[in-house]
Structures are given as C-alpha cells and as structure tokens.
Coordinates of C-alpha atoms in Angstrom, one line a residue:
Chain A
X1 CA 0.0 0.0 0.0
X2 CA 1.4 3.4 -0.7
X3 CA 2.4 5.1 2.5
X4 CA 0.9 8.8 3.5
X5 CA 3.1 11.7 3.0
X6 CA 3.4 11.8 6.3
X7 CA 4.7 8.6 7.3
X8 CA 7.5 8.4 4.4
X9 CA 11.0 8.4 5.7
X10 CA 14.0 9.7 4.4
X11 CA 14.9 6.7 2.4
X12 CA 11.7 6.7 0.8
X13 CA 12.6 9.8 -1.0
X14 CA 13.9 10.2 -4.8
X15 CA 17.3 11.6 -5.0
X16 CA 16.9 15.6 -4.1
X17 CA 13.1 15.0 -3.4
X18 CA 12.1 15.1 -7.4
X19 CA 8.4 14.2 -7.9
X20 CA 8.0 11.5 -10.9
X21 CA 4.3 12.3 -10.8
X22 CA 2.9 15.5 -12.9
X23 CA 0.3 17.6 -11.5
X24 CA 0.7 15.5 -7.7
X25 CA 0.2 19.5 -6.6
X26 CA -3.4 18.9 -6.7
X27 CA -3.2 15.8 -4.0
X28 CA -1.6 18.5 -1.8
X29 CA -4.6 20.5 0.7
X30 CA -4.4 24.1 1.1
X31 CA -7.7 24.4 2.2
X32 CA -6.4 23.7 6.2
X33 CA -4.6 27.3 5.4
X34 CA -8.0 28.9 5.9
X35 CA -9.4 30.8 8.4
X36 CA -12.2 32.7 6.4
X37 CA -14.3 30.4 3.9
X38 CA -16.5 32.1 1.3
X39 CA -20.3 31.7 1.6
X40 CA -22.9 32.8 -1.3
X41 CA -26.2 34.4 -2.1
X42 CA -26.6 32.7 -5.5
X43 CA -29.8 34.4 -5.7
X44 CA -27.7 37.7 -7.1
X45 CA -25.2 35.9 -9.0
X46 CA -25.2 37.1 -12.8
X47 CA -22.6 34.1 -13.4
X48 CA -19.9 36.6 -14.8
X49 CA -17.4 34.3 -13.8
X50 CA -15.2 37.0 -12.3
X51 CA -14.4 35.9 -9.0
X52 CA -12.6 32.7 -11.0
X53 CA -10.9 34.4 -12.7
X54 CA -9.4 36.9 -9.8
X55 CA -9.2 33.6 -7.3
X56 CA -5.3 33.5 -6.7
X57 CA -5.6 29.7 -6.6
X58 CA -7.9 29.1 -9.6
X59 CA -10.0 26.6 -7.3
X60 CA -13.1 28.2 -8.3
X61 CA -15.4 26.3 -10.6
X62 CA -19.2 26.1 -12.1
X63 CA -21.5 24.0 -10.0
X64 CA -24.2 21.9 -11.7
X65 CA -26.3 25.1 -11.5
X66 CA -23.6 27.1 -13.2
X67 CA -22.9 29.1 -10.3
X68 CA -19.6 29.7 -9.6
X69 CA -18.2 28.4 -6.2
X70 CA -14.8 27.8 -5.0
X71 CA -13.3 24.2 -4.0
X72 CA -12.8 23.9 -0.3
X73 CA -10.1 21.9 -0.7
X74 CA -7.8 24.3 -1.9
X75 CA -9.3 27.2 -1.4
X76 CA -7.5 29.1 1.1
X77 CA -9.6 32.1 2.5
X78 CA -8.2 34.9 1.1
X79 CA -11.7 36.7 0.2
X80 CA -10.4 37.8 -3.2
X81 CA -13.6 36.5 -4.8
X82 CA -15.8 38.5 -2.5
X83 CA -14.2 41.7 -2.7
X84 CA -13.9 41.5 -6.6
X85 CA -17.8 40.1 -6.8
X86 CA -19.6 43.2 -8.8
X87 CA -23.1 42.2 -7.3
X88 CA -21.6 41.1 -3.9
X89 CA -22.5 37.4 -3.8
X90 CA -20.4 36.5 -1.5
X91 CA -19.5 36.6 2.2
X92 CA -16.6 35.8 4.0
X93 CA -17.5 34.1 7.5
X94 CA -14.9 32.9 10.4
X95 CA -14.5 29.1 9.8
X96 CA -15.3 28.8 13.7
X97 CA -18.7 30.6 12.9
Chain B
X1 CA 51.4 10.2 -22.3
X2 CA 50.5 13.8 -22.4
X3 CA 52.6 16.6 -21.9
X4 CA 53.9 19.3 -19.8
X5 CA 52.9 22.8 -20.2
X6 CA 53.7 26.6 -18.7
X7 CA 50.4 28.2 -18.1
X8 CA 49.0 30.5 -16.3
X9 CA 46.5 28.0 -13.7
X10 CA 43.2 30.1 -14.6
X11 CA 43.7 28.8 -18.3
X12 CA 44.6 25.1 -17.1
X13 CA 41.5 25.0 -15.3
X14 CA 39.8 26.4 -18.4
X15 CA 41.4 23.5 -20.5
X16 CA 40.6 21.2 -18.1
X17 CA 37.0 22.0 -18.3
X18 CA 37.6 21.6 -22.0
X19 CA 39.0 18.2 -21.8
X20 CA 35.9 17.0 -19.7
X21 CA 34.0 17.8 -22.5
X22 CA 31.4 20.4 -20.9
X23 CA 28.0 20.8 -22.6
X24 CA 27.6 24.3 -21.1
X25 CA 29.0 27.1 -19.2
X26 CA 27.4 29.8 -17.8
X27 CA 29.4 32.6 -15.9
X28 CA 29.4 36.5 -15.3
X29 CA 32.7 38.1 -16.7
X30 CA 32.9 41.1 -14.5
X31 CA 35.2 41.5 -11.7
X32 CA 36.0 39.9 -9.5
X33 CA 35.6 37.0 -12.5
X34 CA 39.2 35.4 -13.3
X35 CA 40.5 34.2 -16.8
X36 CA 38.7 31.2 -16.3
X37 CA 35.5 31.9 -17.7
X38 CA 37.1 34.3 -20.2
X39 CA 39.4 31.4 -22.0
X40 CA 36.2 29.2 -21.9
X41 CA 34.2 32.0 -23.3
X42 CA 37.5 32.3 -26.3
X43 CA 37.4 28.1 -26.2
X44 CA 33.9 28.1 -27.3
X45 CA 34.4 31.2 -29.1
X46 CA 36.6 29.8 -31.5
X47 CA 34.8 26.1 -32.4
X48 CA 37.1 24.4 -29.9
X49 CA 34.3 22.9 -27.8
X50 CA 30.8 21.9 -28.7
X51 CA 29.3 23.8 -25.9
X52 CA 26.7 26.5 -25.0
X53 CA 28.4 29.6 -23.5
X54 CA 25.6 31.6 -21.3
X55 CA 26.8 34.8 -20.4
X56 CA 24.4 36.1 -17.9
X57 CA 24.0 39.5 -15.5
X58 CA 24.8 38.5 -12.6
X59 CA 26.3 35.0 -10.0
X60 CA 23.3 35.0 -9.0
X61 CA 22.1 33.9 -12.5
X62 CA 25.0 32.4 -13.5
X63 CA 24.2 29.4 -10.4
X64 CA 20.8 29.3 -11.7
X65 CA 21.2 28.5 -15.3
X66 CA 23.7 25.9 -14.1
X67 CA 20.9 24.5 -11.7
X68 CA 18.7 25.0 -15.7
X69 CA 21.5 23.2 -17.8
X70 CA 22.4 20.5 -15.1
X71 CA 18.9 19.4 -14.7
X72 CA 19.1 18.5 -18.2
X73 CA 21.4 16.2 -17.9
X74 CA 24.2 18.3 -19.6
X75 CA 27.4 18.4 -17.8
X76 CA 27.9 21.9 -16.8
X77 CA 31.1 24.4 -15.4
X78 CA 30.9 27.6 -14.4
X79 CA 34.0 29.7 -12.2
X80 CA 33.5 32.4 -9.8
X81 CA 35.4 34.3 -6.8
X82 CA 35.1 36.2 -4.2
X83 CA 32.1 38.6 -4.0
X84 CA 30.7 36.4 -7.3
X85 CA 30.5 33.1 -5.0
X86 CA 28.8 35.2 -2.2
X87 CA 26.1 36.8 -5.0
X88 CA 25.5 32.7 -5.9
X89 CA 24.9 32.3 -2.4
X90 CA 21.1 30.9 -1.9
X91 CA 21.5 29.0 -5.2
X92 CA 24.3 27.1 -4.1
X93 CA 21.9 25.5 -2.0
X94 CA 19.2 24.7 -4.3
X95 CA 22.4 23.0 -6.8
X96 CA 23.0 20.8 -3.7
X97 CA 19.5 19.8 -2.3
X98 CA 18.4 19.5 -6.0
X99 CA 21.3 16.9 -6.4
X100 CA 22.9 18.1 -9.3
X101 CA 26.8 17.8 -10.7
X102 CA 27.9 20.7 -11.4
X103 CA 31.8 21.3 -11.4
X104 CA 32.9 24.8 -10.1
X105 CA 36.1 26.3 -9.9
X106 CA 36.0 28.7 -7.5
X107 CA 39.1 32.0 -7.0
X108 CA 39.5 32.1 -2.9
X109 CA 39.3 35.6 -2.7
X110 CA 38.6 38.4 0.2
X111 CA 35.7 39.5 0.6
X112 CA 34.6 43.7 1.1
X113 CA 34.6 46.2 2.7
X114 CA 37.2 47.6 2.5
X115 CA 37.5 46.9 -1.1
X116 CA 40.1 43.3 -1.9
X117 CA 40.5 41.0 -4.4
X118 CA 43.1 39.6 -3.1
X119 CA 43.8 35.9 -2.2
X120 CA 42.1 34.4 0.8
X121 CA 39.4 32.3 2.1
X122 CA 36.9 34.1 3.3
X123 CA 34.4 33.5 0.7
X124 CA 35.3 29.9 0.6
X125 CA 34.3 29.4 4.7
X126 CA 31.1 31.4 4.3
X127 CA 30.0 28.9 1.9
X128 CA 31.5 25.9 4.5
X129 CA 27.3 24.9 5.1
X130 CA 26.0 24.5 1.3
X131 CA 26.0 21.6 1.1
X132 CA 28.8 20.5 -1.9
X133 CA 31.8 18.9 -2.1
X134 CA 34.8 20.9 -1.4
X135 CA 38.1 20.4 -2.2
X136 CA 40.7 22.8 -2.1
X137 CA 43.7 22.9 -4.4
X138 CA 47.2 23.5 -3.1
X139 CA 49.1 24.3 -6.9
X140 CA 48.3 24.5 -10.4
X141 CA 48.4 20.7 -11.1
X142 CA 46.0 20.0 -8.7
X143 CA 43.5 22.7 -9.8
X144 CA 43.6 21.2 -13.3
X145 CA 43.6 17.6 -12.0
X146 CA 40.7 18.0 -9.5
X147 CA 38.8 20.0 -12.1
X148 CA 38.6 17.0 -14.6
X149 CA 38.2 14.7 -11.5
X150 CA 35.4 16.2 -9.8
X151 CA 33.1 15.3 -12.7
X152 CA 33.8 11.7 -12.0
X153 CA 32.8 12.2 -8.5
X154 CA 29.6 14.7 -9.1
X155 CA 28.6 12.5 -11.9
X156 CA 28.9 9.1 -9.8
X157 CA 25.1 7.8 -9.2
X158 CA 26.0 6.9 -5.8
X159 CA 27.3 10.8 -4.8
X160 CA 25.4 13.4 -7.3
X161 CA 26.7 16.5 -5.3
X162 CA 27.8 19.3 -7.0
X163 CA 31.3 19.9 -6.5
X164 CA 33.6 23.3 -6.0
X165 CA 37.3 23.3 -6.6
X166 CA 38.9 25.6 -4.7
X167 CA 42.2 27.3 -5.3
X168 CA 43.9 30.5 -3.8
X169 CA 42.8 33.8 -6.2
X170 CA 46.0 35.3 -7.3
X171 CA 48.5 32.5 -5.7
X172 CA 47.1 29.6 -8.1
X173 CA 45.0 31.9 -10.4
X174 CA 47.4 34.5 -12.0
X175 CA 50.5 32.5 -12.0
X176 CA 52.0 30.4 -14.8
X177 CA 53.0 26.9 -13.6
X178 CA 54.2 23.7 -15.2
X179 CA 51.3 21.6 -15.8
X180 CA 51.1 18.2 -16.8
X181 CA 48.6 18.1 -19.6
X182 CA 46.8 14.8 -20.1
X183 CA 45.9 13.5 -24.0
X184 CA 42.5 13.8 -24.2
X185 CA 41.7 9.9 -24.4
X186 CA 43.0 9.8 -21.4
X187 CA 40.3 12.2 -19.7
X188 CA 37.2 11.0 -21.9
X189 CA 38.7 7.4 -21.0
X190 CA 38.6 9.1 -17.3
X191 CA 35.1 10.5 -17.6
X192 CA 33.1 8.9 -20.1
X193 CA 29.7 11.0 -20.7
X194 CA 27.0 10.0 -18.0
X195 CA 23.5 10.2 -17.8
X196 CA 21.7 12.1 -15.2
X197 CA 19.0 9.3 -13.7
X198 CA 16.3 11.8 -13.5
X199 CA 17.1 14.3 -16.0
X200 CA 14.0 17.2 -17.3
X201 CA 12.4 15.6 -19.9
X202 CA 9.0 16.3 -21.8
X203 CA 8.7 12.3 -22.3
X204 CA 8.9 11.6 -18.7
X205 CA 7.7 15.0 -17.2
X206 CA 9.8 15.6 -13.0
X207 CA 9.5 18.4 -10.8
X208 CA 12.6 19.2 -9.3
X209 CA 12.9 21.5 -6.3
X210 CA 9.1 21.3 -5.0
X211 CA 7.7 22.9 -2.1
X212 CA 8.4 20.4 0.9
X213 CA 6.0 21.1 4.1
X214 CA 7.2 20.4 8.0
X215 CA 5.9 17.0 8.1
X216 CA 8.9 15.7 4.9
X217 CA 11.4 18.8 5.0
X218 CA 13.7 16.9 8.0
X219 CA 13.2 13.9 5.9
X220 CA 14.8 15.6 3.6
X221 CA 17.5 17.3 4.8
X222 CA 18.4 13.9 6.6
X223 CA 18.3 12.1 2.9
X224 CA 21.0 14.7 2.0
X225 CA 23.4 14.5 4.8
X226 CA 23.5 11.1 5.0
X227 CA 23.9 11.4 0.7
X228 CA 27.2 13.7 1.4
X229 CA 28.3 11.9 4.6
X230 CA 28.7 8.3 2.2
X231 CA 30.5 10.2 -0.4
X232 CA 33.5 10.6 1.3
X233 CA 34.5 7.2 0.3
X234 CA 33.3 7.3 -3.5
X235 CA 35.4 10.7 -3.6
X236 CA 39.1 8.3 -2.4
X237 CA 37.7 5.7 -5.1
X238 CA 37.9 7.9 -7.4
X239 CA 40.5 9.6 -6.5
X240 CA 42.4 6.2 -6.5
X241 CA 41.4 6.0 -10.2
X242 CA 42.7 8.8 -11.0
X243 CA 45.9 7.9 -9.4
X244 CA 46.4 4.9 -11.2
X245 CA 45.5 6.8 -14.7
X246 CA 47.5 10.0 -14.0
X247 CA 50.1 8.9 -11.7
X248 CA 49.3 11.2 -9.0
X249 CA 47.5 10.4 -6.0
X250 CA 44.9 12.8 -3.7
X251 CA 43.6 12.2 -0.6
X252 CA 41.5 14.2 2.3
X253 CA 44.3 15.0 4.4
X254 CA 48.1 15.4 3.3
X255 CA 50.7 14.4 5.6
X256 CA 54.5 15.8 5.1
X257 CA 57.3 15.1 6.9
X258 CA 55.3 14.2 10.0
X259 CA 56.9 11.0 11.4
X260 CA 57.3 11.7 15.2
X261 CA 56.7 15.1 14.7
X262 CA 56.3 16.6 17.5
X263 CA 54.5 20.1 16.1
X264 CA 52.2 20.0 13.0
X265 CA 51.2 22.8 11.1
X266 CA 48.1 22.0 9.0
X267 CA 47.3 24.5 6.4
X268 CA 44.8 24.6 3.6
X269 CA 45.3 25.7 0.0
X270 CA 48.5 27.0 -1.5
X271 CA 50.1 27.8 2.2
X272 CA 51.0 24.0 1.8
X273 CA 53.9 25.1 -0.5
X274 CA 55.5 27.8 1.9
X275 CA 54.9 25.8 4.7
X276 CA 56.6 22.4 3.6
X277 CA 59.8 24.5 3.2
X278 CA 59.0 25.7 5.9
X279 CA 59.1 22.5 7.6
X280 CA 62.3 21.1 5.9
X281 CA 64.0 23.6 7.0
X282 CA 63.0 23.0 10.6
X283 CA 63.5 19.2 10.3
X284 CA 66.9 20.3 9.0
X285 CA 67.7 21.8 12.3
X286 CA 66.7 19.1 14.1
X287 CA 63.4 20.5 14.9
X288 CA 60.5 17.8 15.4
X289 CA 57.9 19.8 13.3
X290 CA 55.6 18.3 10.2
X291 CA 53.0 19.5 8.4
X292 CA 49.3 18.2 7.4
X293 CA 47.4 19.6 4.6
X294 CA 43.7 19.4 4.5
X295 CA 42.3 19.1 1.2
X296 CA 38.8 17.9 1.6
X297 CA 36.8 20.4 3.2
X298 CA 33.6 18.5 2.7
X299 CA 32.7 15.9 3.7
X300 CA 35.1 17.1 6.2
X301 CA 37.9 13.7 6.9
X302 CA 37.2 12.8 10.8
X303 CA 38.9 9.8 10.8
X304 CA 41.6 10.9 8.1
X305 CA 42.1 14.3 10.4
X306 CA 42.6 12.0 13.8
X307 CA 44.6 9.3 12.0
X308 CA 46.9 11.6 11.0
X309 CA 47.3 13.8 14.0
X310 CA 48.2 10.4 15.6
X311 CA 49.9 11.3 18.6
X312 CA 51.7 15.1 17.9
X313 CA 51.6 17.3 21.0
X314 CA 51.1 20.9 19.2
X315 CA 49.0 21.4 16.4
X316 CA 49.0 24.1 15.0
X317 CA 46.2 25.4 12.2
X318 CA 46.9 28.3 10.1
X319 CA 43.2 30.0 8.8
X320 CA 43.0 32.5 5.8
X321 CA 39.6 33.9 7.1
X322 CA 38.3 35.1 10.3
X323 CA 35.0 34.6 12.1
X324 CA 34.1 37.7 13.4
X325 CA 33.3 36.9 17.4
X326 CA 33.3 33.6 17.4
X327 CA 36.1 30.7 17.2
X328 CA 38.7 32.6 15.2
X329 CA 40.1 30.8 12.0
X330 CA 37.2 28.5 11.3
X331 CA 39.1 25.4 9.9
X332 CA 40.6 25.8 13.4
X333 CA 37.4 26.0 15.3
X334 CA 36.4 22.2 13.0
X335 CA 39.6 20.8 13.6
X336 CA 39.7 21.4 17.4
X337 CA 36.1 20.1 17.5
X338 CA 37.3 16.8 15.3
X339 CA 40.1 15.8 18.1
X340 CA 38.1 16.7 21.5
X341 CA 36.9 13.1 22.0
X342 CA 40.3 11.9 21.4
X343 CA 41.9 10.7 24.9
X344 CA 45.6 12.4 23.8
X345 CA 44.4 15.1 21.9
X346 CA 47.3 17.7 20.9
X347 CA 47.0 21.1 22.2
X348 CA 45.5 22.7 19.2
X349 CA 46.5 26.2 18.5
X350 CA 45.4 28.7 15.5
X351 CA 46.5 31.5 13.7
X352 CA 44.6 33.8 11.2
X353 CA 47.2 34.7 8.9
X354 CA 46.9 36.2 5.2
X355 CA 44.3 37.9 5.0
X356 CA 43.6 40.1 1.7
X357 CA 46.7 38.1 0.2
X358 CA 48.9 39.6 2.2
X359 CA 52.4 37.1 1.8
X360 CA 53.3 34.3 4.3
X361 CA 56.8 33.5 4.3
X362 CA 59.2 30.9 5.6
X363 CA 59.9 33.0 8.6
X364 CA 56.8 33.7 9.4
X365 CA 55.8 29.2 9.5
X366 CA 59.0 29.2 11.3
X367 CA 57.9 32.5 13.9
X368 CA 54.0 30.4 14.0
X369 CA 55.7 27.2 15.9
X370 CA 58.2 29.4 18.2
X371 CA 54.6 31.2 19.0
X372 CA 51.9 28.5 19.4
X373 CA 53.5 27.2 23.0
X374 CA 53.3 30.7 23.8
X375 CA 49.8 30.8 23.0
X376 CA 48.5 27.2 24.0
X377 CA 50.1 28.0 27.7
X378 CA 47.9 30.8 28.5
X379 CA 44.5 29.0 29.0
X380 CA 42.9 31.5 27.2
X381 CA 39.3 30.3 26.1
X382 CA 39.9 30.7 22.2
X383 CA 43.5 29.9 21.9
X384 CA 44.0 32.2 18.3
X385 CA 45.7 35.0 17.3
X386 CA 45.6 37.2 14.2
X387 CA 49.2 36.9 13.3
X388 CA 51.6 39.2 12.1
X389 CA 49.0 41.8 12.7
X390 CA 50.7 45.3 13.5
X391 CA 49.9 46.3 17.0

C-alpha cells in the first residue's frame, strides 16, 4: 500500500526529493490554510465568472447550476472573490462561525 | 602520455573544463571573474568545444542556469570568486538539495569592505554549510587535476553533489605553472559522458525542487546529509582512479614530513607550499615539526584528520579567514572540535594569517611554531591569534 506523506521516511525519498508524478500539486490541501471560507447568495449571482478568474488559486469552478463556487479543498480564505464580486455574492464568515 | 605545459592556472583550469567535455558554461565576466571563464568563453568562441556559453548578468544567474543546464542532464562548469561566490549564495543550496553535478572552480578571494581582491578564504568558509563537495587545491596541477576529476565524483550515481574546486585567487590563479597536460583519451577514458538518472524531460515530465511542508522537510535534509556523509568514500575511489590513470595520487588530508613530529602545522590551500619548506627547513635543524594539509573540506575527513594527528603534542592550524566573534580561523574551530573526544588530543592552536593576500613567508611558519606554546600556555578560552597583525 502506498504510504501517506506523512509517514514516508527519508529513504523513501527520490534523490533531491524530485516528484516523478505530474500535477501530484493537486493531492496536496491548502484548504487547512484557511481561516475565512466564502459563503454565497446565489440568488444575485449574474454568473460573470469574475471571482474565477481573480481567485489566486484558480480553485473556483461552475457547480451543476452554473454558479460559480470555490473548491474547499484548496481554497484558502483569502476573500479575493468577494471583494472582486460586482453584485456582492459572497461573504466571508470565520471558519469557527 | 600527455605533456607538460607553462600556463598560467586560470587557463589550465579552463582547459581542463575543456578536456571534460562540458556541454555548457554559464558565468558572469565582471570583476571579481578570473580568466577562467574568459578562455572558456574564447574556447567556445573559437569552435574548440561543442558547448553553450551563457553569459548572464549577474552570480546570482550564473548558479541558476547551471541549476537549468544540469537538470538536463548536460554536464555543466561555471568559475567564480570572491564577491561572485557570495552573490550565488542561496543558489548554491538549491544546486546541492536539488542533487545536481555541477563542477565549479572557484578563485578564494577576500571579501569587502574595505574593497580586496586579493587571495584568501573568506568567501570559501562562508559557503563551509552548502552543502557541496569541497576540495581545495594547493598548486596549479591540482586545480587542473581535481577540475577533470570532480566530474567523475559529481557524476557518480552513488554521490550526485555538486562539487567546488577551490584554489587560492591570485596565488594559483594568475601565475604560470608547469602543468602536466593529459591526451585527451586519457580524460574521456577518465570521464566517459553520464547520464543524469532523472534528468527534465517532456517524455517523462519531473518536478525538481518542490515545495516540501514540515511533516517531509527533515526527511529531507536527513536524505541529503546522510547522501554527502557516504560520499567521502566514492570521492578516495575515485581519486584512486585517478591515481592509477595520471600517476598522481589525492587524498582528504596530506601528511608531510610528519613521522614523530612533535608540532604539526596543518594548512589549507596554497600555504602548503611555503609551509613544507617551511618545515624542511625545521626538520633540518633538528626541529620535530611536520605538516598536514587538508584538502577535503567536505565531507570534512574525521577519521583521516585524527589518523593523522596520531599522537603530535602541538598542532597548529593556520586559517586565511576570520569569524568575526566567534572561534577565530574557522578550519581551526572544526579541527579542534574533530580531536576533543580523542583521549591524547594535541594542544591545538590557531593563527589567522593572510588575510587580503597579504604574503606568508618561511619565517613567518617558522615564527607560527616558536609562537603557538606561547599561545596554547595561557588558557585562554579561544587559543587564536591574528598573526603578524601590526599592534
């Protein structure tokens, strides 16, 4: 079974820790960077797609409704997309809250 | 057979780089460069190597296309000194962790302000933690031999490190010395082409370099210690070779004239030279002084260093840097550290002596073992002196 990151050891590593496996970024979770998490009122969404294009990360995607809603799994807080909104969908709220 | 040559030692190094066949070089020209990158630039220049020249703005760049070029797989050279090695500074990290073989040869040269180009080894000790190989030259023939050689060891699968080949700026670099020239069958004999095991490839896409979080950077670092730690004993193998291609044999610590000897001097770099006539003429008075000369900085020789201390009384370690506040010279501060578990460790005195290039003479070797018992008596806590120094 492949081990977790976490439990590889140091002989477990390539020479100078090069990654053989393209695009493994995407296995890697920045969403536990966030302290803020974006929260929407699709009702005034006019699906402009800004707020994708602005999101630092480029997490944000359509939803099955064609809203556009960012991925919590990378998505780290930042609030880009809800200060860039034009008709101010979206809300940043404490993760806590 | 080859032959032998008078040449300045910046243009043997050049040639020696040419012999090993490098597929690029990427180097700044501007002071405090030496004629090392400029005859590779005239080499190239003139259809004598099939190579890619890259002259860039700044060390800083010049470190980083090399990081570019070696993660190729193309075997890569570039030269520096002084200021220049301290500009490559954070790359020279990256070139180690990343596990790439690059070969540099590298001017020992003081470092501002106040302004000095002169020879000494300053620049060399601030980059003591980086993580390559370091070996440092004593004369011309060994800068040219250990410039050829060190693409055996940086190439070898088992070490991988990149490697500097140090030599004393002005000393070594600007003077014209007999050199033995190998043919050139001999070096591609010596260092065949090799193929980096993990090269950048569209085919069979790598990152190199990634972002490594808490929970694997230790893992790493360990991986990488452990990598340099074993490669002391690839670097003697090949070494060895080299020995039995070239006649001349290298290895991490130097011993001269040190049977019984009371006193040892150890030096490193081109003091070697002064400091063996130095010691003949001692032993010619009678005097029961030798001398050891480190030349592998890195992995630094533990057992090699105790081994050949064996059981001398006075030892005496002559630095061409200074750490500001600290332990003095710091080859001194690393060799006292090496022999403090020893049960008869010698008394283990240093001097800071040369800095900016200023000259050390016979007399002044000779003035360094009437001082050390001087020194070594007085309990002080760092038993060093900046010597010669005008009070």
């Amino acid at each position: 079974m492949k081990k977790l990151e976490n439990e590889l050891t140091w002989k477990d590593l390539e020479i100078g820790c090069i990654v053989t496996e393209p695009g493994s970024t995407r296995e890697y979770r920045t969403g536990d960077w966030r302290s803020q998490r974006p929260t929407y009122d699709f009702k005034k969404c006019i699906k402009c797609g800004l707020c994708s294009i602005y999101c630092p990360e480029g997490c944000i995607g359509q939803n099955a409704e064609g809203y556009f809603q960012s991925n919590l799994f990378w998505c780290k807080g930042c609030g880009i997309c809800s200060k860039e909104c034009p008709t101010k969908v979206i809300s940043m709220v404490n993760e806590e809250a | 057979m080859g032959k032998r040559v008078g040449i300045e030692v910046s243009l043997a190094i050049a040639e020696a780089a040419k012999m090993a066949d490098v597929d690029v070089i990427a180097a700044y020209p501007i002071t405090p460069q030496t004629h090392i990158v400029e005859h590779m630039a005239e080499i190239v220049a003139n259809g004598d190597l099939d190579a890619e020249y890259i002259p860039v703005e700044s060390e800083h760049s010049a470190m980083s296309a090399c990081l570019g070029s070696s993660a190729t797989g193309a075997r890569t050279f570039t030269a520096t000194a002084g200021q220049g090695l301290e500009l490559m500074h954070e790359v020279l990290y990256v070139a180690s962790a990343m596990r790439l073989p690059i070969v540099m040869a590298v001017a020992n040269r003081a470092l501002s302000s106040p302004l000095n180009v002169w020879g000494d080894q300053s620049d060399l000790m601030a980059v003591r933690d980086v993580g390559w190989i370091q070996i440092i030259c004593e004369n011309g023939q060994e800068a040219f031999d250990h410039t050829i050689c060190s693409f055996r060891i940086a190439e070898d699968n088992r070490v991988l490190l990149p490697v500097m080949v140090h030599c004393d700026g002005f000393y070594l670099t600007h003077v014209v010395e007999p050199i033995e020239f190998p043919t050139q069958e001999e070096v591609t004999n010596f260092i065949p082409k090799f193929k980096y095991p993990l090269p950048l490839d569209t085919s069979k896409p790598v990152s190199m370099g990634c972002f490594a979080p808490t929970f694997i950077y230790t893992e790493a670092k360990k991986a990488q210690e452990v990598n340099i730690l074993n490669s002391k004993k690839i670097i003697q193998e090949h070494w060895d070779a080299f020995g039995k291609a070239f006649g001349r044999y290298y290895h991490p610590v130097e011993s001269y004239r040190t049977e019984g000897a009371k006193t040892l001097l150890l030096t490193l770099g081109s003091f070697g030279e002064t400091a063996m006539t130095a010691v003949d003429k001692m032993r010619d008075e009678g005097k029961s002084v030798g001398l050891l000369k480190l030349r592998l900085w890195r992995p630094f020789p533990y057992q090699e260093l105790r081994k050949a201390v064996g059981n001398a009384e006075n030892l005496i370690v002559v630095d061409r840097a200074l750490s500001f506040g600290g332990c003095g010279g710091p080859a001194y501060s690393e060799v006292r550290s090496a022999l403090y578990s020893e049960k008869n460790h010698p008394k283990v005195v240093g001097f800071v002596a040369g800095l900016g290039g200023r000259d050390i003479t016979v007399t002044e070797f000779e003035n360094m073992v009437k001082r050390a018992p001087q020194i070594a008596n007085t309990g002080a806590e760092n038993e060093y002196e900046m010597f010669g120094v005008r009070e």
